[in-house]
Short mmCIF file of C-alpha atoms in Angstrom, two decimals:
data_model
loop_
_atom_site.label_atom_id
_atom_site.label_comp_id
_atom_site.label_asym_id
_atom_site.label_seq_id
_atom_site.Cartn_x
_atom_site.Cartn_y
_atom_site.Cartn_z
CA MET E 8 -129.52 -113.47 41.48
CA LYS E 9 -131.48 -111.57 44.07
CA ALA E 10 -130.16 -113.87 46.82
CA VAL E 11 -126.59 -113.14 45.68
CA ILE E 12 -127.21 -109.41 45.88
CA THR E 13 -128.71 -109.60 49.36
CA GLY E 14 -125.81 -111.80 50.46
CA LEU E 15 -123.28 -109.39 48.99
CA ARG E 16 -125.03 -106.48 50.64
CA ARG E 17 -124.84 -108.24 54.01
CA VAL E 18 -121.12 -108.85 53.65
CA VAL E 19 -120.53 -105.22 52.70
CA ALA E 20 -122.62 -104.05 55.66
CA LEU E 21 -120.61 -106.33 57.97
CA VAL E 22 -117.05 -105.52 56.87
CA GLY E 23 -117.50 -102.23 54.94
CA LEU E 24 -117.09 -99.68 57.69
CA PRO E 25 -114.37 -101.59 59.59
CA ILE E 26 -112.30 -101.80 56.39
CA VAL E 27 -112.82 -98.09 55.67
CA LEU E 28 -111.77 -97.20 59.22
CA LEU E 29 -108.68 -99.41 59.05
CA LEU E 30 -107.73 -97.86 55.70
CA VAL E 31 -108.17 -94.37 57.16
CA TRP E 32 -105.95 -95.34 60.10
CA TRP E 33 -103.40 -96.95 57.74
CA PHE E 34 -103.04 -93.92 55.47
CA ALA E 35 -103.47 -91.23 58.11
CA SER E 36 -100.68 -92.75 60.18
CA ALA E 37 -98.44 -93.77 57.28
CA ASP E 38 -96.20 -90.69 57.47
CA SER E 39 -96.51 -90.24 61.20
CA HIS E 40 -93.24 -89.22 62.83
CA THR E 41 -94.73 -88.82 66.29
CA ALA E 42 -93.05 -91.58 68.28
CA ALA E 43 -96.17 -92.13 70.33
CA MET E 44 -98.35 -92.62 67.24
CA PRO E 45 -96.51 -95.06 64.99
CA PRO E 46 -97.88 -96.00 61.56
CA LEU E 47 -100.35 -98.88 61.56
CA LYS E 48 -97.95 -100.71 59.25
CA ARG E 49 -95.30 -100.84 61.97
CA ILE E 50 -97.81 -101.85 64.62
CA LEU E 51 -98.93 -104.79 62.50
CA LYS E 52 -95.32 -105.66 61.67
CA VAL E 53 -94.30 -106.02 65.31
CA PHE E 54 -97.56 -107.79 66.17
CA PRO E 55 -96.56 -111.43 65.41
CA ASP E 56 -93.12 -111.17 67.05
CA THR E 57 -94.61 -109.46 70.07
CA TRP E 58 -97.49 -111.78 70.76
CA PHE E 59 -96.99 -115.16 69.07
CA GLY E 60 -94.01 -116.22 71.12
CA GLU E 61 -93.33 -116.81 74.77
CA ARG E 62 -95.53 -113.87 75.62
CA LEU E 63 -98.62 -115.84 74.69
CA THR E 64 -97.92 -118.50 77.31
CA ASP E 65 -96.12 -116.28 79.82
CA ASP E 66 -98.39 -113.24 79.90
CA VAL E 67 -101.63 -113.64 77.96
CA LEU E 68 -102.45 -117.09 79.31
CA PRO E 69 -101.86 -116.30 83.01
CA SER E 70 -104.08 -113.22 82.66
CA LEU E 71 -106.89 -115.19 81.04
CA ILE E 72 -106.60 -118.01 83.60
CA ARG E 73 -106.86 -115.53 86.49
CA LEU E 74 -109.83 -113.87 84.80
CA THR E 75 -111.57 -117.23 84.35
CA GLU E 76 -110.89 -118.31 87.93
CA GLY E 77 -112.04 -115.03 89.42
CA TYR E 78 -115.08 -114.79 87.16
CA CYS E 79 -116.23 -118.35 87.86
CA ALA E 80 -115.74 -117.91 91.61
CA ALA E 81 -117.77 -114.69 91.44
CA LEU E 82 -120.51 -116.51 89.51
CA VAL E 83 -120.74 -119.26 92.15
CA ILE E 84 -120.59 -116.87 95.12
CA GLY E 85 -122.98 -114.38 93.52
CA ILE E 86 -125.61 -116.94 92.55
CA VAL E 87 -125.47 -118.93 95.82
CA ALA E 88 -125.63 -115.81 98.00
CA GLY E 89 -128.15 -114.20 95.66
CA VAL E 90 -130.55 -117.16 95.88
CA ALA E 91 -130.15 -117.28 99.67
CA ILE E 92 -130.78 -113.55 100.08
CA GLY E 93 -133.51 -113.31 97.45
CA SER E 94 -135.53 -116.18 98.90
CA SER E 95 -136.21 -114.50 102.25
CA ARG E 96 -137.94 -111.17 102.54
CA THR E 97 -136.48 -110.55 106.02
CA VAL E 98 -132.89 -111.37 105.07
CA ARG E 99 -133.26 -109.19 101.98
CA ALA E 100 -134.49 -106.17 103.92
CA PHE E 101 -131.73 -106.74 106.50
CA VAL E 102 -128.75 -106.86 104.12
CA GLU E 103 -130.01 -104.68 101.24
CA PRO E 104 -128.57 -101.31 102.40
CA VAL E 105 -125.21 -102.92 103.17
CA LEU E 106 -125.15 -104.55 99.74
CA GLU E 107 -126.19 -101.28 98.10
CA PHE E 108 -123.21 -99.61 99.75
CA LEU E 109 -120.70 -102.38 98.96
CA ARG E 110 -121.93 -102.49 95.36
CA ALA E 111 -121.53 -98.74 94.97
CA ILE E 112 -117.81 -98.85 95.82
CA PRO E 113 -115.91 -98.71 92.51
CA PRO E 114 -114.05 -102.07 92.49
CA PRO E 115 -110.68 -100.57 91.43
CA ALA E 116 -110.67 -98.65 94.72
CA LEU E 117 -110.38 -102.01 96.50
CA VAL E 118 -107.23 -103.00 94.60
CA PRO E 119 -104.71 -101.33 96.96
CA ILE E 120 -106.47 -102.66 100.07
CA LEU E 121 -106.42 -106.19 98.67
CA PHE E 122 -102.72 -105.81 97.82
CA LEU E 123 -102.10 -105.00 101.48
CA ILE E 124 -104.24 -107.84 102.81
CA ALA E 125 -103.28 -110.66 100.47
CA GLY E 126 -99.82 -109.67 99.26
CA ILE E 127 -99.03 -109.24 95.58
CA GLY E 128 -99.41 -112.80 94.29
CA ASP E 129 -101.96 -114.49 92.07
CA THR E 130 -104.45 -114.77 94.95
CA THR E 131 -104.77 -111.00 95.21
CA LYS E 132 -105.36 -110.58 91.50
CA ILE E 133 -108.08 -113.22 91.56
CA LEU E 134 -109.59 -111.64 94.71
CA VAL E 135 -109.66 -108.26 92.93
CA ILE E 136 -111.59 -109.80 90.04
CA ILE E 137 -114.00 -111.57 92.40
CA ALA E 138 -114.52 -108.39 94.44
CA GLY E 139 -115.59 -106.53 91.32
CA CYS E 140 -117.54 -109.22 89.48
CA VAL E 141 -119.60 -110.53 92.37
CA TRP E 142 -121.87 -107.48 92.87
CA PRO E 143 -123.68 -107.27 89.53
CA ILE E 144 -124.22 -111.05 89.63
CA LEU E 145 -125.36 -111.07 93.26
CA LEU E 146 -127.76 -108.13 92.98
CA ASN E 147 -129.28 -109.32 89.71
CA THR E 148 -129.76 -112.82 91.16
CA VAL E 149 -131.53 -111.30 94.17
CA GLU E 150 -133.80 -109.32 91.82
CA GLY E 151 -134.44 -112.37 89.66
CA VAL E 152 -135.26 -114.65 92.58
CA ARG E 153 -137.50 -111.98 94.08
CA GLY E 154 -139.39 -111.56 90.83
CA VAL E 155 -140.43 -115.21 90.37
CA ASP E 156 -143.99 -115.77 89.20
CA PRO E 157 -146.24 -116.18 92.30
CA VAL E 158 -148.51 -118.58 90.40
CA LEU E 159 -145.53 -120.85 89.81
CA VAL E 160 -144.59 -120.59 93.50
CA ASP E 161 -148.04 -121.95 94.35
CA THR E 162 -147.80 -124.57 91.62
CA CYS E 163 -144.54 -125.82 93.14
CA LEU E 164 -146.19 -125.93 96.56
CA THR E 165 -149.19 -127.84 95.23
CA TYR E 166 -147.12 -130.43 93.42
CA ARG E 167 -144.70 -130.66 96.35
CA VAL E 168 -141.78 -129.64 94.18
CA SER E 169 -139.15 -128.66 96.72
CA GLY E 170 -135.48 -128.77 97.59
CA LEU E 171 -132.94 -129.14 94.81
CA LEU E 172 -135.53 -129.93 92.16
CA ARG E 173 -137.37 -126.69 92.92
CA LEU E 174 -134.10 -124.76 92.92
CA ARG E 175 -132.93 -126.18 89.62
CA THR E 176 -136.15 -126.32 87.61
CA PHE E 177 -137.92 -123.28 89.01
CA VAL E 178 -135.89 -120.72 90.99
CA LEU E 179 -132.69 -120.69 88.93
CA ARG E 180 -134.63 -121.03 85.67
CA SER E 181 -136.91 -118.08 86.40
CA ALA E 182 -134.00 -115.96 87.55
CA SER E 183 -131.65 -116.92 84.70
CA PRO E 184 -132.41 -113.95 82.37
CA GLN E 185 -131.60 -111.56 85.23
CA ILE E 186 -128.55 -113.61 86.25
CA MET E 187 -127.23 -113.46 82.68
CA THR E 188 -127.68 -109.66 82.66
CA GLY E 189 -125.57 -109.49 85.80
CA ALA E 190 -123.01 -111.90 84.37
CA ARG E 191 -122.62 -109.74 81.26
CA GLN E 192 -122.00 -106.59 83.30
CA ALA E 193 -119.56 -108.55 85.47
CA LEU E 194 -117.56 -109.72 82.45
CA SER E 195 -116.66 -106.22 81.29
CA VAL E 196 -115.78 -105.17 84.85
CA GLY E 197 -113.68 -108.36 85.12
CA ILE E 198 -111.59 -107.51 82.05
CA ILE E 199 -110.85 -104.02 83.43
CA LEU E 200 -109.84 -105.48 86.79
CA MET E 201 -107.71 -108.18 85.16
CA VAL E 202 -105.59 -105.45 83.58
CA ILE E 203 -105.31 -103.04 86.50
CA SER E 204 -104.54 -105.78 89.02
CA GLU E 205 -101.41 -106.44 86.93
CA LEU E 206 -100.31 -102.85 86.32
CA LYS E 207 -98.65 -102.39 89.70
CA ALA E 208 -96.43 -104.87 91.50
CA SER E 209 -96.69 -107.71 89.02
CA THR E 210 -94.32 -110.04 87.20
CA ASP E 211 -96.53 -111.32 84.40
CA GLY E 212 -99.80 -110.70 82.62
CA LEU E 213 -101.20 -108.31 80.02
CA GLY E 214 -101.27 -105.33 82.36
CA TYR E 215 -97.63 -105.94 83.29
CA THR E 216 -96.66 -106.17 79.61
CA PHE E 217 -98.45 -102.88 78.89
CA GLU E 218 -96.60 -101.14 81.70
CA GLN E 219 -93.28 -102.53 80.38
CA PHE E 220 -93.90 -101.31 76.82
CA GLN E 221 -94.92 -97.89 78.02
CA THR E 222 -91.95 -97.35 80.34
CA ARG E 223 -89.52 -98.64 77.69
CA PHE E 224 -91.06 -96.37 75.02
CA GLN E 225 -91.89 -99.37 72.78
CA TYR E 226 -94.87 -97.64 71.26
CA PRO E 227 -95.62 -99.94 68.28
CA GLN E 228 -95.63 -102.92 70.68
CA MET E 229 -97.81 -100.96 73.09
CA TRP E 230 -100.42 -100.23 70.41
CA SER E 231 -100.34 -103.85 69.29
CA GLY E 232 -101.21 -104.66 72.92
CA VAL E 233 -104.26 -102.39 72.64
CA LEU E 234 -105.31 -104.47 69.61
CA VAL E 235 -104.80 -107.72 71.56
CA LEU E 236 -106.88 -106.51 74.47
CA GLY E 237 -109.57 -105.31 72.08
CA LEU E 238 -109.63 -108.72 70.40
CA ILE E 239 -109.86 -110.46 73.78
CA GLY E 240 -112.80 -108.22 74.68
CA VAL E 241 -114.56 -109.00 71.41
CA VAL E 242 -113.91 -112.77 71.58
CA LEU E 243 -115.10 -112.96 75.20
CA SER E 244 -118.27 -111.03 74.36
CA LEU E 245 -118.97 -113.38 71.41
CA LEU E 246 -118.33 -116.37 73.68
CA PHE E 247 -120.67 -114.91 76.25
CA ARG E 248 -123.38 -114.36 73.67
CA PHE E 249 -123.05 -118.00 72.56
CA VAL E 250 -123.43 -119.27 76.14
CA GLU E 251 -126.28 -116.86 76.76
CA SER E 252 -128.22 -118.03 73.71
CA ARG E 253 -127.84 -121.63 74.91
CA VAL E 254 -128.87 -120.88 78.50
CA LEU E 255 -131.74 -118.61 77.56
CA ALA E 256 -133.01 -120.55 74.51
CA TRP E 257 -136.21 -121.46 76.39
CA HIS E 258 -136.72 -117.81 77.37
CA ARG E 259 -136.47 -116.49 73.84
CA GLY E 260 -138.83 -119.20 72.59
CA GLN E 261 -141.31 -118.31 75.30
CA ARG E 262 -141.09 -114.59 74.55
CA ALA E 263 -141.66 -115.22 70.84
CA ALA E 264 -144.65 -117.45 71.60
CA GLU E 265 -146.13 -114.81 73.90
CA ARG E 266 -145.69 -112.17 71.24
CA THR E 267 -147.40 -114.18 68.48
CA SER E 268 -150.26 -115.19 70.76
CA LEU E 269 -151.06 -111.54 71.51
CA MET K 19 -147.58 -105.73 126.21
CA ASN K 20 -143.83 -106.00 126.51
CA PRO K 21 -142.43 -102.85 124.84
CA TYR K 22 -139.25 -104.69 123.85
CA ARG K 23 -141.25 -107.29 121.96
CA SER K 24 -143.39 -104.72 120.22
CA PHE K 25 -140.20 -102.96 119.06
CA LEU K 26 -138.82 -106.24 117.70
CA SER K 27 -142.01 -107.07 115.84
CA ARG K 28 -142.09 -103.55 114.37
CA VAL K 29 -138.49 -103.94 113.18
CA GLY K 30 -139.34 -107.36 111.79
CA THR K 31 -142.05 -105.97 109.55
CA SER K 32 -140.53 -102.66 108.42
CA PRO K 33 -137.93 -103.06 105.68
CA ALA K 34 -136.48 -99.61 106.38
CA LEU K 35 -135.87 -100.36 110.07
CA LEU K 36 -134.48 -103.81 109.24
CA GLY K 37 -132.13 -102.19 106.73
CA LEU K 38 -130.91 -99.67 109.28
CA LEU K 39 -130.39 -102.52 111.72
CA GLY K 40 -128.40 -104.33 109.02
CA LEU K 41 -126.14 -101.30 108.50
CA GLY K 42 -125.71 -101.00 112.28
CA VAL K 43 -124.76 -104.67 112.66
CA PHE K 44 -122.30 -104.36 109.76
CA ALA K 45 -120.62 -101.33 111.37
CA VAL K 46 -120.51 -102.99 114.81
CA LEU K 47 -119.03 -106.21 113.36
CA LEU K 48 -116.31 -104.19 111.63
CA GLU K 49 -115.62 -102.55 114.99
CA ILE K 50 -115.60 -105.71 117.13
CA LEU K 51 -113.89 -108.28 114.87
CA PRO K 52 -110.59 -106.33 114.53
CA ARG K 53 -110.61 -105.38 118.23
CA ALA K 54 -111.16 -109.01 119.25
CA GLY K 55 -108.29 -110.03 117.00
CA VAL K 56 -110.42 -112.13 114.63
CA LEU K 57 -109.37 -109.84 111.78
CA SER K 58 -105.95 -108.22 111.81
CA SER K 59 -106.46 -104.59 112.83
CA ASP K 60 -103.44 -103.66 110.67
CA TYR K 61 -105.47 -104.41 107.57
CA PHE K 62 -109.03 -104.09 108.91
CA PRO K 63 -109.12 -101.00 111.11
CA PRO K 64 -112.19 -100.85 113.38
CA THR K 65 -115.08 -98.63 112.23
CA SER K 66 -114.26 -95.96 114.80
CA ARG K 67 -110.71 -95.58 113.45
CA ILE K 68 -112.00 -95.30 109.87
CA ILE K 69 -114.44 -92.57 110.94
CA GLY K 70 -111.63 -90.88 112.86
CA ALA K 71 -109.39 -90.98 109.78
CA LEU K 72 -112.21 -89.56 107.68
CA TRP K 73 -112.66 -86.73 110.18
CA ARG K 74 -108.95 -85.92 110.17
CA GLU K 75 -108.85 -86.06 106.35
CA LEU K 76 -111.76 -83.61 106.23
CA GLY K 77 -109.81 -81.16 108.37
CA ARG K 78 -106.48 -81.58 106.56
CA PRO K 79 -105.53 -78.64 104.29
CA ASP K 80 -104.02 -79.04 100.82
CA GLU K 81 -100.42 -80.27 100.89
CA GLN K 82 -97.93 -80.53 98.08
CA PHE K 83 -98.45 -83.86 96.26
CA ARG K 84 -101.38 -84.61 98.56
CA PRO K 85 -104.50 -82.48 97.97
CA SER K 86 -107.07 -82.23 100.74
CA LEU K 87 -110.06 -84.57 100.75
CA LEU K 88 -112.44 -81.85 99.53
CA THR K 89 -110.14 -80.86 96.66
CA ALA K 90 -109.79 -84.50 95.63
CA LEU K 91 -113.54 -85.04 95.95
CA SER K 92 -114.35 -82.05 93.75
CA ASP K 93 -111.70 -83.14 91.20
CA THR K 94 -113.30 -86.59 91.02
CA LEU K 95 -116.81 -85.16 90.72
CA VAL K 96 -115.77 -82.78 87.93
CA THR K 97 -114.02 -85.49 85.87
CA TRP K 98 -116.86 -87.95 86.44
CA LEU K 99 -119.79 -85.63 85.67
CA TYR K 100 -117.99 -83.86 82.81
CA GLY K 101 -117.19 -87.18 81.13
CA LEU K 102 -120.64 -88.52 81.83
CA SER K 103 -122.38 -85.49 80.28
CA ILE K 104 -120.28 -85.69 77.11
CA ALA K 105 -120.96 -89.43 76.82
CA VAL K 106 -124.70 -89.05 77.43
CA ALA K 107 -125.10 -86.17 74.97
CA ALA K 108 -123.05 -87.92 72.26
CA GLY K 109 -124.75 -91.26 72.91
CA ILE K 110 -128.25 -89.80 72.62
CA VAL K 111 -127.58 -87.71 69.51
CA LEU K 112 -125.67 -90.42 67.63
CA GLY K 113 -128.09 -93.09 68.82
CA LEU K 114 -131.09 -91.17 67.50
CA ILE K 115 -129.40 -90.49 64.17
CA ILE K 116 -128.07 -94.03 63.63
CA GLY K 117 -131.23 -95.65 64.97
CA SER K 118 -133.56 -93.60 62.75
CA LEU K 119 -131.73 -94.41 59.52
CA PRO K 120 -131.95 -98.17 58.81
CA LEU K 121 -129.15 -98.06 56.24
CA LEU K 122 -126.76 -96.32 58.64
CA ARG K 123 -127.74 -98.73 61.38
CA GLU K 124 -127.05 -101.76 59.21
CA PHE K 125 -123.63 -100.51 58.15
CA THR K 126 -122.43 -99.44 61.59
CA ALA K 127 -123.65 -102.51 63.53
CA SER K 128 -120.48 -104.57 63.16
CA THR K 129 -118.21 -101.63 64.01
CA ILE K 130 -120.20 -100.84 67.14
CA GLU K 131 -120.12 -104.49 68.17
CA PHE K 132 -116.36 -104.53 67.72
CA LEU K 133 -115.51 -101.22 69.42
CA ARG K 134 -117.85 -101.62 72.38
CA PRO K 135 -116.13 -104.54 74.15
CA ILE K 136 -112.65 -102.99 73.84
CA PRO K 137 -111.80 -102.41 77.50
CA SER K 138 -111.26 -98.74 78.28
CA VAL K 139 -108.11 -99.57 80.26
CA ALA K 140 -106.52 -100.78 77.02
CA LEU K 141 -106.32 -97.14 75.97
CA ILE K 142 -104.53 -95.94 79.13
CA PRO K 143 -100.86 -96.44 78.11
CA GLY K 144 -101.41 -94.75 74.76
CA LEU K 145 -103.34 -91.87 76.30
CA ILE K 146 -100.64 -91.22 78.90
CA VAL K 147 -98.11 -90.90 76.10
CA LEU K 148 -100.35 -88.64 74.02
CA LEU K 149 -102.08 -86.53 76.68
CA GLY K 150 -99.90 -86.68 79.79
CA VAL K 151 -101.20 -87.38 83.28
CA GLY K 152 -103.68 -84.54 83.77
CA ARG K 153 -107.44 -84.72 83.55
CA GLU K 154 -107.64 -85.32 79.76
CA PRO K 155 -106.63 -89.01 79.53
CA THR K 156 -109.03 -89.97 82.32
CA LEU K 157 -111.76 -87.92 80.70
CA VAL K 158 -111.22 -89.75 77.41
CA ILE K 159 -111.55 -93.23 78.95
CA VAL K 160 -114.59 -92.13 80.99
CA VAL K 161 -116.31 -90.85 77.85
CA TYR K 162 -115.27 -93.94 75.88
CA ALA K 163 -116.50 -96.42 78.49
CA SER K 164 -119.83 -94.75 79.25
CA PHE K 165 -120.65 -93.64 75.68
CA TRP K 166 -121.33 -97.24 74.55
CA GLN K 167 -123.73 -97.87 77.43
CA VAL K 168 -125.90 -94.93 76.33
CA LEU K 169 -125.56 -95.50 72.57
CA VAL K 170 -126.58 -99.17 72.70
CA GLN K 171 -129.59 -98.44 74.91
CA VAL K 172 -130.75 -95.59 72.63
CA LEU K 173 -130.44 -97.93 69.63
CA TYR K 174 -132.59 -100.53 71.43
CA GLY K 175 -135.10 -97.80 72.28
CA VAL K 176 -135.38 -96.45 68.74
CA ALA K 177 -135.82 -99.99 67.41
CA ASP K 178 -138.71 -100.46 69.85
CA VAL K 179 -140.92 -97.77 68.24
CA ASP K 180 -144.48 -98.98 67.76
CA PRO K 181 -145.00 -99.64 64.01
CA VAL K 182 -148.56 -98.24 64.18
CA ALA K 183 -147.29 -94.98 65.67
CA ARG K 184 -144.56 -94.81 63.04
CA ASP K 185 -147.04 -95.36 60.21
CA THR K 186 -149.44 -92.82 61.71
CA ALA K 187 -146.66 -90.23 61.83
CA ARG K 188 -145.87 -90.98 58.21
CA SER K 189 -149.54 -90.63 57.18
CA TYR K 190 -149.70 -87.24 58.88
CA HIS K 191 -146.51 -86.16 57.06
CA LEU K 192 -144.60 -85.41 60.24
CA GLY K 193 -141.16 -84.03 59.38
CA PRO K 194 -138.02 -85.80 60.60
CA LEU K 195 -137.53 -83.47 63.59
CA ARG K 196 -141.13 -83.76 64.74
CA ARG K 197 -141.04 -87.50 64.23
CA VAL K 198 -138.06 -87.68 66.58
CA ARG K 199 -139.78 -85.38 69.06
CA TYR K 200 -143.22 -87.02 69.14
CA VAL K 201 -142.68 -90.65 68.11
CA ILE K 202 -139.11 -91.81 68.65
CA TRP K 203 -138.10 -89.82 71.74
CA PRO K 204 -141.02 -90.89 73.98
CA THR K 205 -140.41 -94.57 73.09
CA ALA K 206 -136.67 -94.33 73.58
CA LEU K 207 -136.78 -92.36 76.83
CA PRO K 208 -137.00 -95.33 79.25
CA TYR K 209 -134.07 -96.94 77.42
CA VAL K 210 -132.17 -93.64 77.57
CA MET K 211 -132.69 -93.55 81.34
CA THR K 212 -131.43 -97.13 81.69
CA GLY K 213 -128.40 -96.17 79.60
CA ILE K 214 -127.72 -93.14 81.80
CA ARG K 215 -128.01 -95.25 84.95
CA LEU K 216 -125.54 -97.86 83.64
CA ALA K 217 -123.23 -95.14 82.30
CA THR K 218 -123.20 -93.31 85.66
CA THR K 219 -121.84 -96.40 87.43
CA VAL K 220 -119.33 -97.21 84.70
CA ALA K 221 -118.14 -93.60 84.53
CA LEU K 222 -117.46 -93.53 88.29
CA ILE K 223 -115.52 -96.82 88.14
CA VAL K 224 -113.43 -95.60 85.22
CA THR K 225 -112.84 -92.17 86.82
CA ILE K 226 -111.40 -93.80 89.95
CA THR K 227 -109.40 -96.22 87.78
CA GLY K 228 -107.93 -93.37 85.74
CA GLU K 229 -107.01 -91.44 88.88
CA MET K 230 -105.31 -94.47 90.41
CA VAL K 231 -103.50 -95.75 87.34
CA ILE K 232 -102.75 -92.53 85.45
CA GLY K 233 -102.40 -90.23 88.45
CA THR K 234 -105.09 -87.75 87.49
CA PRO K 235 -105.84 -85.69 90.63
CA GLY K 236 -108.85 -87.00 92.58
CA LEU K 237 -109.92 -89.54 95.18
CA GLY K 238 -108.28 -92.42 93.31
CA ASP K 239 -104.94 -90.61 93.30
CA ASN K 240 -105.26 -89.82 97.02
CA LEU K 241 -106.06 -93.50 97.61
CA TYR K 242 -102.90 -94.52 95.82
CA ILE K 243 -100.88 -91.97 97.82
CA ALA K 244 -102.34 -93.37 101.06
CA TYR K 245 -101.46 -96.88 99.86
CA SER K 246 -97.87 -95.87 99.13
CA GLY K 247 -97.64 -94.33 102.60
CA GLY K 248 -99.19 -97.40 104.23
CA ASP K 249 -101.97 -95.28 105.78
CA VAL K 250 -104.62 -98.02 106.00
CA PRO K 251 -107.39 -96.13 107.90
CA VAL K 252 -107.22 -93.27 105.37
CA MET K 253 -107.50 -95.81 102.53
CA TYR K 254 -110.69 -97.17 104.09
CA ALA K 255 -111.97 -93.62 104.66
CA LEU K 256 -111.47 -92.82 100.96
CA ILE K 257 -113.15 -96.08 99.91
CA LEU K 258 -116.04 -95.10 102.19
CA VAL K 259 -116.29 -91.75 100.39
CA THR K 260 -116.27 -93.37 96.92
CA GLY K 261 -118.96 -95.79 98.07
CA LEU K 262 -121.09 -92.90 99.35
CA ILE K 263 -120.75 -91.11 96.01
CA GLY K 264 -121.91 -94.31 94.33
CA VAL K 265 -124.92 -94.65 96.63
CA VAL K 266 -125.93 -91.01 96.05
CA ALA K 267 -125.53 -91.47 92.28
CA ASN K 268 -127.66 -94.63 92.31
CA THR K 269 -130.35 -92.90 94.34
CA ILE K 270 -130.45 -89.89 92.03
CA THR K 271 -130.54 -91.89 88.79
CA ARG K 272 -133.23 -94.19 90.16
CA ALA K 273 -135.34 -91.23 91.30
CA GLY K 274 -134.85 -89.63 87.87
CA GLU K 275 -135.98 -92.84 86.22
CA ARG K 276 -139.12 -92.98 88.38
CA ILE K 277 -140.03 -89.40 87.48
CA VAL K 278 -139.60 -90.13 83.77
CA LEU K 279 -141.47 -93.43 83.89
CA ARG K 280 -144.34 -91.80 85.72
CA TRP K 281 -145.49 -89.86 82.69
CA HIS K 282 -144.27 -92.38 80.17
CA PRO K 283 -147.10 -94.97 80.31
CA SER K 284 -149.72 -92.23 80.00
CA VAL K 285 -148.12 -90.94 76.80
CA ARG K 286 -147.84 -94.47 75.45
CA GLY K 287 -151.48 -95.04 76.37
CA GLU K 288 -152.53 -92.03 74.32
CA VAL K 289 -150.40 -93.11 71.40
CA ALA K 290 -151.89 -96.60 71.51
CA ALA K 291 -155.45 -95.26 71.79
#
């Protein structure tokens, strides 16, 4: 009986407030005659027709593919360059101020320049995403590689662990919590850039669809788009947390062990 | 001893000098590569032309539909810092309240987890319709995006309170306000500073985004105007300015963090003892 009550309580805690908020939205907007703020009922009514048709394959999918391509490229570039820079004190001191400056540039500011350089095709949109995502990953990798345990550095030397084995089992492992922090920051920047790279001069994608709805005054469809983007954000963050818990399983176990041994 | 060699060895050991050298090499490369034709100078103007464009922009008065650089800069700073302050204040207050009440924390967790990843740009079309293209819509997305950074960090911080200190405060019958002041706040402060640092960066990114996409006056809007006019050196000059703002912001927040963390361990030490 007690288990049932705790379970019930958990469910209420999980879905209680969201349901209350949705109900408030539903009833508060029910009699809305402001064109820009349609009732939630209408937004939900246009939702299936708007998104479960060609738009899913013609707009949502291309956006997500570009995001994935750009994000993965940024991961590879950021980690490779980060390990290279972080491993050498001299290289790090040499490039750090330049990196600090490049990192500080808000990535959206680079969008128009990249449009000029690479035209307005898919390449540009992916470049925009890379240009924004690479910095948090790169700088966190540098920090992570720099902060490796000196005792383990000596251990690797003593046991002649070097080359790829050292990189895989020691350097990347030690830096992985930091790298994941950078990857998480990069993901939210990536979603923003995915949308704004499509707002201007585009023929498909979520950002393009948004722009279309807004200029054609299709407000219920536009708000349903906000819901879609919100859902994408939530799903991607859940996906990220799943990957993170797999990658960092050893780390969490170690932290817990350290805590209990204290 | 060869003075040239001694200079090189000094540079080799001093990170600051090496860093300056790095910046110098970067600037020189950006000057030489376009001039030598390796990079197209149409799209990659040499450093000297960017600096020249920046200089001309600094001297240009306000024009209709194209505010001067200083006007745009101050517009950007106002939107950014205004939004950031609202987000930080709201994040700290709500974070302390939600974090201190376990029941509230339990019931809001799922909502926070759902609202936080919603990208701020998703709100832009709706906000343009509701609020127009002035400062307000940009301010809203800046507050929205940076609020979560602060709130989540404050929640982490409040959860990190030492159980012994909490029990001690309870034994001494500290009231809720004093408990926040003497137990929760000192523990949460490092997290608050991290939240502010993250929020500062996010707020600047979103401010520039809002200015570019919505058309709110500021550097982002000027950048878009320069893009429409095909004025590449001015675009680079404006990007340079936004980057400098970012560097200054990072330096300030990091210095602020150091000042806070300087007294923090001593307080924790006393609490633990």
